[in-house]
PDB file of C-alpha atoms in Angstrom:
ATOM      1  CA  ASP A   1      -0.037  -0.321  -0.242  1.00 80.00           C
ATOM      2  CA  PHE A   2       1.630   3.670  -1.069  1.00 87.00           C
ATOM      3  CA  GLN A   3       1.406   5.796   2.215  1.00 93.00           C
ATOM      4  CA  MET A   4       1.906   9.605   2.046  1.00 96.00           C
ATOM      5  CA  THR A   5       3.276  10.499   5.937  1.00 97.00           C
ATOM      6  CA  GLN A   6       3.632  13.725   7.062  1.00 98.00           C
ATOM      7  CA  SER A   7       5.144  15.389  10.132  1.00 98.00           C
ATOM      8  CA  PRO A   8       3.884  16.717  11.983  1.00 97.00           C
ATOM      9  CA  SER A   9       0.894  16.179  12.687  1.00 98.00           C
ATOM     10  CA  SER A  10       0.352  19.540  14.383  1.00 98.00           C
ATOM     11  CA  LEU A  11       1.888  22.472  15.193  1.00 97.00           C
ATOM     12  CA  SER A  12       1.626  26.219  16.501  1.00 98.00           C
ATOM     13  CA  ALA A  13       4.196  28.821  15.849  1.00 98.00           C
ATOM     14  CA  SER A  14       3.872  32.943  16.324  1.00 98.00           C
ATOM     15  CA  VAL A  15       3.439  35.132  14.023  1.00 98.00           C
ATOM     16  CA  GLY A  16       6.571  35.686  11.523  1.00 98.00           C
ATOM     17  CA  ASP A  17       8.268  32.427  12.302  1.00 98.00           C
ATOM     18  CA  ARG A  18       9.116  30.016   9.869  1.00 98.00           C
ATOM     19  CA  VAL A  19       7.282  27.010   9.409  1.00 98.00           C
ATOM     20  CA  THR A  20       8.749  23.816   7.721  1.00 98.00           C
ATOM     21  CA  ILE A  21       6.371  20.537   7.566  1.00 98.00           C
ATOM     22  CA  THR A  22       8.072  17.616   5.892  1.00 98.00           C
ATOM     23  CA  CYS A  23       5.996  14.787   4.304  1.00 98.00           C
ATOM     24  CA  ARG A  24       7.857  11.389   2.899  1.00 98.00           C
ATOM     25  CA  ALA A  25       6.538   8.972  -0.008  1.00 97.00           C
ATOM     26  CA  SER A  26       6.585   5.121   0.708  1.00 96.00           C
ATOM     27  CA  GLN A  27       7.839   4.821  -2.397  1.00 94.00           C
ATOM     28  CA  GLY A  28      10.225   7.298  -5.095  1.00 95.00           C
ATOM     29  CA  ILE A  29       7.765   9.803  -6.939  1.00 95.00           C
ATOM     30  CA  SER A  30      10.191  11.938  -8.422  1.00 95.00           C
ATOM     31  CA  ASN A  31       9.034  15.289  -7.967  1.00 95.00           C
ATOM     32  CA  ASN A  32       5.182  14.190  -8.099  1.00 96.00           C
ATOM     33  CA  LEU A  33       3.927  16.161  -4.964  1.00 97.00           C
ATOM     34  CA  ALA A  34       1.782  18.863  -4.509  1.00 98.00           C
ATOM     35  CA  TRP A  35       0.875  20.698  -1.318  1.00 98.00           C
ATOM     36  CA  TYR A  36      -2.956  22.091  -0.493  1.00 98.00           C
ATOM     37  CA  GLN A  37      -3.731  24.269   2.281  1.00 98.00           C
ATOM     38  CA  GLN A  38      -7.641  24.080   3.499  1.00 98.00           C
ATOM     39  CA  LYS A  39      -9.206  26.321   5.965  1.00 97.00           C
ATOM     40  CA  PRO A  40     -11.505  25.668   8.735  1.00 93.00           C
ATOM     41  CA  GLY A  41     -15.022  25.288   6.400  1.00 93.00           C
ATOM     42  CA  MET A  42     -13.388  25.689   3.128  1.00 97.00           C
ATOM     43  CA  VAL A  43     -12.351  24.061   0.177  1.00 97.00           C
ATOM     44  CA  PRO A  44      -8.962  22.682  -0.502  1.00 97.00           C
ATOM     45  CA  LYS A  45      -6.484  25.111  -1.947  1.00 98.00           C
ATOM     46  CA  LEU A  46      -3.577  23.737  -4.475  1.00 98.00           C
ATOM     47  CA  LEU A  47      -0.738  25.958  -3.203  1.00 98.00           C
ATOM     48  CA  ILE A  48       2.256  24.099  -5.092  1.00 98.00           C
ATOM     49  CA  TYR A  49       2.765  21.510  -7.200  1.00 97.00           C
ATOM     50  CA  ALA A  50       6.106  19.319  -9.382  1.00 96.00           C
ATOM     51  CA  ALA A  51       7.636  19.682  -5.697  1.00 97.00           C
ATOM     52  CA  SER A  52       8.496  23.294  -6.192  1.00 97.00           C
ATOM     53  CA  THR A  53       6.241  25.374  -8.449  1.00 97.00           C
ATOM     54  CA  LEU A  54       4.142  28.381  -6.883  1.00 97.00           C
ATOM     55  CA  GLN A  55       0.392  27.970  -8.169  1.00 97.00           C
ATOM     56  CA  SER A  56      -0.950  31.005  -9.594  1.00 96.00           C
ATOM     57  CA  GLY A  57      -1.495  33.825  -7.311  1.00 97.00           C
ATOM     58  CA  VAL A  58       0.250  31.866  -3.965  1.00 98.00           C
ATOM     59  CA  PRO A  59       1.992  34.199  -1.684  1.00 98.00           C
ATOM     60  CA  SER A  60       5.741  33.901  -2.184  1.00 98.00           C
ATOM     61  CA  ARG A  61       6.472  33.065   1.322  1.00 98.00           C
ATOM     62  CA  PHE A  62       5.211  29.659   0.829  1.00 98.00           C
ATOM     63  CA  SER A  63       7.862  27.568  -0.877  1.00 98.00           C
ATOM     64  CA  GLY A  64       8.274  23.675  -1.623  1.00 98.00           C
ATOM     65  CA  SER A  65      11.280  21.217  -1.920  1.00 98.00           C
ATOM     66  CA  GLY A  66      12.474  17.726  -2.173  1.00 98.00           C
ATOM     67  CA  SER A  67      12.469  14.851  -4.728  1.00 97.00           C
ATOM     68  CA  GLY A  68      12.293  10.997  -4.629  1.00 97.00           C
ATOM     69  CA  THR A  69      10.499  10.178  -1.143  1.00 97.00           C
ATOM     70  CA  ASP A  70      11.096  13.075   1.247  1.00 98.00           C
ATOM     71  CA  PHE A  71       9.637  16.825   0.542  1.00 98.00           C
ATOM     72  CA  THR A  72       9.517  20.053   2.476  1.00 98.00           C
ATOM     73  CA  LEU A  73       6.592  22.716   2.493  1.00 98.00           C
ATOM     74  CA  THR A  74       7.922  25.928   4.090  1.00 98.00           C
ATOM     75  CA  ILE A  75       6.103  28.964   5.161  1.00 98.00           C
ATOM     76  CA  SER A  76       9.374  31.358   5.438  1.00 98.00           C
ATOM     77  CA  SER A  77       7.321  34.050   7.753  1.00 98.00           C
ATOM     78  CA  LEU A  78       3.982  32.685   9.306  1.00 98.00           C
ATOM     79  CA  GLN A  79       0.695  35.006   8.680  1.00 98.00           C
ATOM     80  CA  PRO A  80      -2.322  34.748  10.733  1.00 97.00           C
ATOM     81  CA  GLU A  81      -4.352  33.534   7.168  1.00 97.00           C
ATOM     82  CA  ASP A  82      -2.345  30.841   7.162  1.00 98.00           C
ATOM     83  CA  VAL A  83      -4.214  29.069   9.806  1.00 98.00           C
ATOM     84  CA  ALA A  84      -5.193  25.649   7.685  1.00 98.00           C
ATOM     85  CA  THR A  85      -4.075  22.050   8.085  1.00 98.00           C
ATOM     86  CA  TYR A  86      -2.212  21.540   5.150  1.00 98.00           C
ATOM     87  CA  TYR A  87      -1.731  18.137   2.926  1.00 98.00           C
ATOM     88  CA  CYS A  88       0.603  16.925   0.321  1.00 98.00           C
ATOM     89  CA  GLN A  89      -0.372  14.885  -2.414  1.00 97.00           C
ATOM     90  CA  LYS A  90       1.445  12.627  -5.494  1.00 96.00           C
ATOM     91  CA  HIS A  91       0.220  13.511  -8.279  1.00 94.00           C
ATOM     92  CA  ASN A  92       2.055  11.172 -11.009  1.00 89.00           C
ATOM     93  CA  GLY A  93       0.312   7.973 -11.955  1.00 82.00           C
ATOM     94  CA  GLY A  94      -1.976   5.948 -10.584  1.00 83.00           C
ATOM     95  CA  PRO A  95      -3.730   6.337  -6.744  1.00 87.00           C
ATOM     96  CA  LYS A  96      -3.308  10.089  -5.950  1.00 90.00           C
ATOM     97  CA  THR A  97      -2.390   9.408  -2.305  1.00 94.00           C
ATOM     98  CA  PHE A  98      -2.449  12.115   0.396  1.00 97.00           C
ATOM     99  CA  GLY A  99      -1.079  12.758   3.112  1.00 97.00           C
ATOM    100  CA  GLN A 100      -2.795  12.606   6.811  1.00 97.00           C
ATOM    101  CA  GLY A 101      -3.084  16.897   7.035  1.00 98.00           C
ATOM    102  CA  THR A 102      -0.722  19.143   9.390  1.00 98.00           C
ATOM    103  CA  LYS A 103      -2.642  21.794  11.707  1.00 98.00           C
ATOM    104  CA  VAL A 104      -0.827  24.845  11.909  1.00 98.00           C
ATOM    105  CA  GLU A 105      -2.566  26.581  14.804  1.00 98.00           C
ATOM    106  CA  ILE A 106      -0.950  30.601  15.395  1.00 97.00           C
ATOM    107  CA  LYS A 107       0.440  30.583  19.225  1.00 95.00           C
TER     108      LYS A 107
ATOM    109  CA  GLU B   1     -15.523  31.821 -14.481  1.00 93.00           C
ATOM    110  CA  MET B   2     -14.736  28.210 -13.783  1.00 94.00           C
ATOM    111  CA  GLN B   3     -17.743  26.329 -11.953  1.00 96.00           C
ATOM    112  CA  LEU B   4     -18.364  23.079 -10.361  1.00 98.00           C
ATOM    113  CA  LEU B   5     -21.628  22.229  -8.875  1.00 98.00           C
ATOM    114  CA  GLU B   6     -21.679  18.611  -7.226  1.00 98.00           C
ATOM    115  CA  SER B   7     -25.037  17.252  -6.855  1.00 98.00           C
ATOM    116  CA  GLY B   8     -26.322  13.775  -5.818  1.00 98.00           C
ATOM    117  CA  GLY B   9     -25.489  13.213  -1.594  1.00 97.00           C
ATOM    118  CA  GLY B  10     -27.931  12.665   0.714  1.00 97.00           C
ATOM    119  CA  LEU B  11     -28.929   9.597   3.498  1.00 98.00           C
ATOM    120  CA  VAL B  12     -28.936   6.103   2.133  1.00 98.00           C
ATOM    121  CA  GLN B  13     -28.769   2.969   3.886  1.00 98.00           C
ATOM    122  CA  PRO B  14     -26.130   0.547   4.738  1.00 98.00           C
ATOM    123  CA  GLY B  15     -25.828  -1.684   1.501  1.00 98.00           C
ATOM    124  CA  GLY B  16     -27.479   1.288  -0.820  1.00 98.00           C
ATOM    125  CA  SER B  17     -26.695   3.437  -3.753  1.00 98.00           C
ATOM    126  CA  LEU B  18     -26.344   6.990  -4.823  1.00 98.00           C
ATOM    127  CA  ARG B  19     -25.247   8.839  -8.060  1.00 98.00           C
ATOM    128  CA  LEU B  20     -23.244  11.941  -7.765  1.00 98.00           C
ATOM    129  CA  SER B  21     -22.805  13.997 -10.538  1.00 98.00           C
ATOM    130  CA  CYS B  22     -20.513  17.302 -11.013  1.00 98.00           C
ATOM    131  CA  ALA B  23     -21.587  20.195 -13.675  1.00 98.00           C
ATOM    132  CA  ALA B  24     -18.454  21.572 -14.793  1.00 98.00           C
ATOM    133  CA  SER B  25     -18.989  25.211 -16.400  1.00 97.00           C
ATOM    134  CA  GLY B  26     -16.110  27.803 -17.660  1.00 97.00           C
ATOM    135  CA  PHE B  27     -13.357  25.801 -19.249  1.00 97.00           C
ATOM    136  CA  THR B  28     -13.306  23.196 -22.063  1.00 97.00           C
ATOM    137  CA  PHE B  29     -14.688  20.053 -19.566  1.00 97.00           C
ATOM    138  CA  SER B  30     -12.876  17.282 -22.157  1.00 97.00           C
ATOM    139  CA  ASN B  31      -9.393  18.957 -21.891  1.00 96.00           C
ATOM    140  CA  TYR B  32      -8.942  17.753 -18.410  1.00 96.00           C
ATOM    141  CA  ALA B  33      -9.008  14.585 -16.441  1.00 95.00           C
ATOM    142  CA  MET B  34     -11.527  14.624 -13.326  1.00 96.00           C
ATOM    143  CA  SER B  35     -11.415  13.745  -9.758  1.00 97.00           C
ATOM    144  CA  TRP B  36     -13.469  12.974  -7.142  1.00 98.00           C
ATOM    145  CA  VAL B  37     -11.885  13.539  -3.030  1.00 98.00           C
ATOM    146  CA  ARG B  38     -13.622  13.186   0.107  1.00 98.00           C
ATOM    147  CA  GLN B  39     -13.587  14.040   4.022  1.00 98.00           C
ATOM    148  CA  ALA B  40     -14.952  12.194   6.243  1.00 98.00           C
ATOM    149  CA  PRO B  41     -16.364  14.375   9.403  1.00 95.00           C
ATOM    150  CA  GLU B  42     -13.264  16.080  11.000  1.00 95.00           C
ATOM    151  CA  LYS B  43     -10.923  13.515   8.947  1.00 97.00           C
ATOM    152  CA  GLY B  44      -8.479  14.518   6.135  1.00 97.00           C
ATOM    153  CA  LEU B  45      -8.871  14.115   2.670  1.00 98.00           C
ATOM    154  CA  GLU B  46      -9.075  11.322   0.868  1.00 97.00           C
ATOM    155  CA  TRP B  47      -8.744  10.287  -2.728  1.00 96.00           C
ATOM    156  CA  VAL B  48     -11.142   7.864  -4.542  1.00 97.00           C
ATOM    157  CA  SER B  49     -10.873   8.116  -7.675  1.00 97.00           C
ATOM    158  CA  ILE B  50      -9.588  10.043 -11.403  1.00 95.00           C
ATOM    159  CA  ILE B  51     -11.156   9.289 -14.988  1.00 95.00           C
ATOM    160  CA  SER B  52      -8.535  10.847 -18.287  1.00 95.00           C
ATOM    161  CA  ARG B  53     -10.245  12.989 -19.883  1.00 95.00           C
ATOM    162  CA  GLY B  54     -11.693  10.917 -22.602  1.00 95.00           C
ATOM    163  CA  GLY B  55     -13.538   8.394 -19.981  1.00 95.00           C
ATOM    164  CA  ASP B  56     -11.150   5.522 -20.985  1.00 95.00           C
ATOM    165  CA  VAL B  57      -8.555   5.424 -18.494  1.00 94.00           C
ATOM    166  CA  THR B  58      -9.521   4.822 -15.008  1.00 95.00           C
ATOM    167  CA  PHE B  59      -8.122   4.813 -11.144  1.00 94.00           C
ATOM    168  CA  TYR B  60     -10.027   3.857  -7.574  1.00 95.00           C
ATOM    169  CA  ALA B  61      -8.749   3.595  -3.997  1.00 95.00           C
ATOM    170  CA  ASP B  62      -8.674   0.340  -2.546  1.00 95.00           C
ATOM    171  CA  SER B  63     -11.364   1.242  -0.508  1.00 96.00           C
ATOM    172  CA  VAL B  64     -13.589   2.057  -3.161  1.00 98.00           C
ATOM    173  CA  LYS B  65     -12.773  -0.534  -5.790  1.00 97.00           C
ATOM    174  CA  GLY B  66     -15.538  -2.587  -7.237  1.00 98.00           C
ATOM    175  CA  ARG B  67     -17.705  -0.713  -5.259  1.00 98.00           C
ATOM    176  CA  PHE B  68     -17.971   2.800  -6.976  1.00 98.00           C
ATOM    177  CA  THR B  69     -17.889   3.429 -10.790  1.00 98.00           C
ATOM    178  CA  ILE B  70     -16.256   6.887 -11.866  1.00 98.00           C
ATOM    179  CA  SER B  71     -17.643   7.873 -15.927  1.00 98.00           C
ATOM    180  CA  ARG B  72     -18.272  11.024 -17.396  1.00 98.00           C
ATOM    181  CA  ASP B  73     -20.696  12.395 -20.387  1.00 98.00           C
ATOM    182  CA  ASN B  74     -18.427  15.353 -22.145  1.00 98.00           C
ATOM    183  CA  SER B  75     -21.320  16.371 -24.521  1.00 98.00           C
ATOM    184  CA  LYS B  76     -23.209  17.305 -20.773  1.00 98.00           C
ATOM    185  CA  ASN B  77     -19.983  19.063 -19.402  1.00 98.00           C
ATOM    186  CA  THR B  78     -20.709  16.621 -16.525  1.00 98.00           C
ATOM    187  CA  LEU B  79     -19.107  13.971 -13.868  1.00 98.00           C
ATOM    188  CA  TYR B  80     -19.911  11.219 -12.370  1.00 98.00           C
ATOM    189  CA  LEU B  81     -19.981   8.538  -9.601  1.00 98.00           C
ATOM    190  CA  GLN B  82     -21.745   5.705  -8.907  1.00 98.00           C
ATOM    191  CA  MET B  83     -21.752   4.586  -5.207  1.00 98.00           C
ATOM    192  CA  ASN B  84     -22.804   1.092  -4.730  1.00 98.00           C
ATOM    193  CA  SER B  85     -22.958  -0.973  -1.488  1.00 98.00           C
ATOM    194  CA  LEU B  86     -22.622   1.520   0.710  1.00 98.00           C
ATOM    195  CA  ARG B  87     -21.021   1.548   4.134  1.00 98.00           C
ATOM    196  CA  ALA B  88     -20.910   3.732   6.976  1.00 98.00           C
ATOM    197  CA  GLU B  89     -17.419   4.224   6.843  1.00 98.00           C
ATOM    198  CA  ASP B  90     -18.396   6.106   3.019  1.00 98.00           C
ATOM    199  CA  THR B  91     -19.949   8.940   5.265  1.00 98.00           C
ATOM    200  CA  ALA B  92     -18.278  11.457   4.149  1.00 98.00           C
ATOM    201  CA  VAL B  93     -18.359  15.381   1.874  1.00 98.00           C
ATOM    202  CA  TYR B  94     -17.696  14.300  -1.653  1.00 98.00           C
ATOM    203  CA  TYR B  95     -15.804  16.961  -3.615  1.00 98.00           C
ATOM    204  CA  CYS B  96     -15.281  16.913  -7.327  1.00 98.00           C
ATOM    205  CA  ALA B  97     -11.698  18.141  -8.578  1.00 97.00           C
ATOM    206  CA  LYS B  98     -10.013  19.206 -12.259  1.00 97.00           C
ATOM    207  CA  ALA B  99      -6.807  17.932 -13.072  1.00 94.00           C
ATOM    208  CA  LEU B 100      -4.277  21.260 -13.573  1.00 93.00           C
ATOM    209  CA  LEU B 101      -2.812  20.147 -16.552  1.00 88.00           C
ATOM    210  CA  VAL B 102      -4.329  19.568 -20.130  1.00 85.00           C
ATOM    211  CA  GLY B 103      -4.655  15.920 -21.247  1.00 80.00           C
ATOM    212  CA  THR B 104      -2.978  14.055 -18.491  1.00 80.00           C
ATOM    213  CA  VAL B 105      -4.050  12.037 -15.190  1.00 79.00           C
ATOM    214  CA  PRO B 106      -0.980  12.729 -13.277  1.00 85.00           C
ATOM    215  CA  SER B 107      -1.780  16.078 -12.668  1.00 90.00           C
ATOM    216  CA  PRO B 108      -2.576  17.721  -9.253  1.00 95.00           C
ATOM    217  CA  PHE B 109      -6.317  19.339  -9.050  1.00 96.00           C
ATOM    218  CA  ASP B 110      -6.429  23.049  -9.073  1.00 96.00           C
ATOM    219  CA  TYR B 111     -10.149  23.576  -8.708  1.00 96.00           C
ATOM    220  CA  TRP B 112     -12.252  22.225  -6.643  1.00 97.00           C
ATOM    221  CA  GLY B 113     -16.351  21.827  -6.439  1.00 98.00           C
ATOM    222  CA  GLN B 114     -18.309  22.733  -2.862  1.00 97.00           C
ATOM    223  CA  GLY B 115     -19.046  18.926  -2.072  1.00 98.00           C
ATOM    224  CA  THR B 116     -21.772  17.225  -1.710  1.00 98.00           C
ATOM    225  CA  LEU B 117     -22.576  15.599   1.894  1.00 98.00           C
ATOM    226  CA  VAL B 118     -22.925  11.683   1.639  1.00 98.00           C
ATOM    227  CA  THR B 119     -24.240  10.135   4.677  1.00 98.00           C
ATOM    228  CA  VAL B 120     -24.624   6.304   5.015  1.00 98.00           C
ATOM    229  CA  SER B 121     -26.841   5.369   8.536  1.00 97.00           C
ATOM    230  CA  SER B 122     -29.618   3.164   9.123  1.00 96.00           C
TER     231      SER B 122
END
């Protein structure tokens, strides 16, 4: 069974902090990884795809990196509007498995 | 303006069936793969199924394989999900989602509908 494992499952940080979320694939997926943001009561929003390509309209404080099995989403300076749950997803062939999510809160 | 509007959700007994629809507008529907993603109450996202732009290629999550069937009608700009043998654990909001990249199944999803709630309970 293919799995995407995110860590941590939740975090609390101060406004202006640098925040990092990791995602590990159980098998190599090259750079076929996306990150989504889901704010409470809202539908998911695509932030990054192909591991590091910023989707149009997404603030530049969001960035992604990684390849193979290990990936990272970084928020360079956390803002109040970034409170959300973040999901990684493999987007290569076959099942488009999501990670279990990382909930980001403001301290 | 791009729009995805799901319908067909509701309350169904275990073992029952439902067919979800997703009406698309504001883009050339036939150019893009389409997918269903679900989210159980207070839980994370779970990918369910995807269909190629022509409808000839489909993939399913193991949790729904053999029970759910994805299809599309490009003449009606509509995506479907036929759900049979429903279980309590299928209770979720079901979202349809559009592939970002033209013409390919390997793609993230750049646009999501608002979702339709399916509740499986006796």
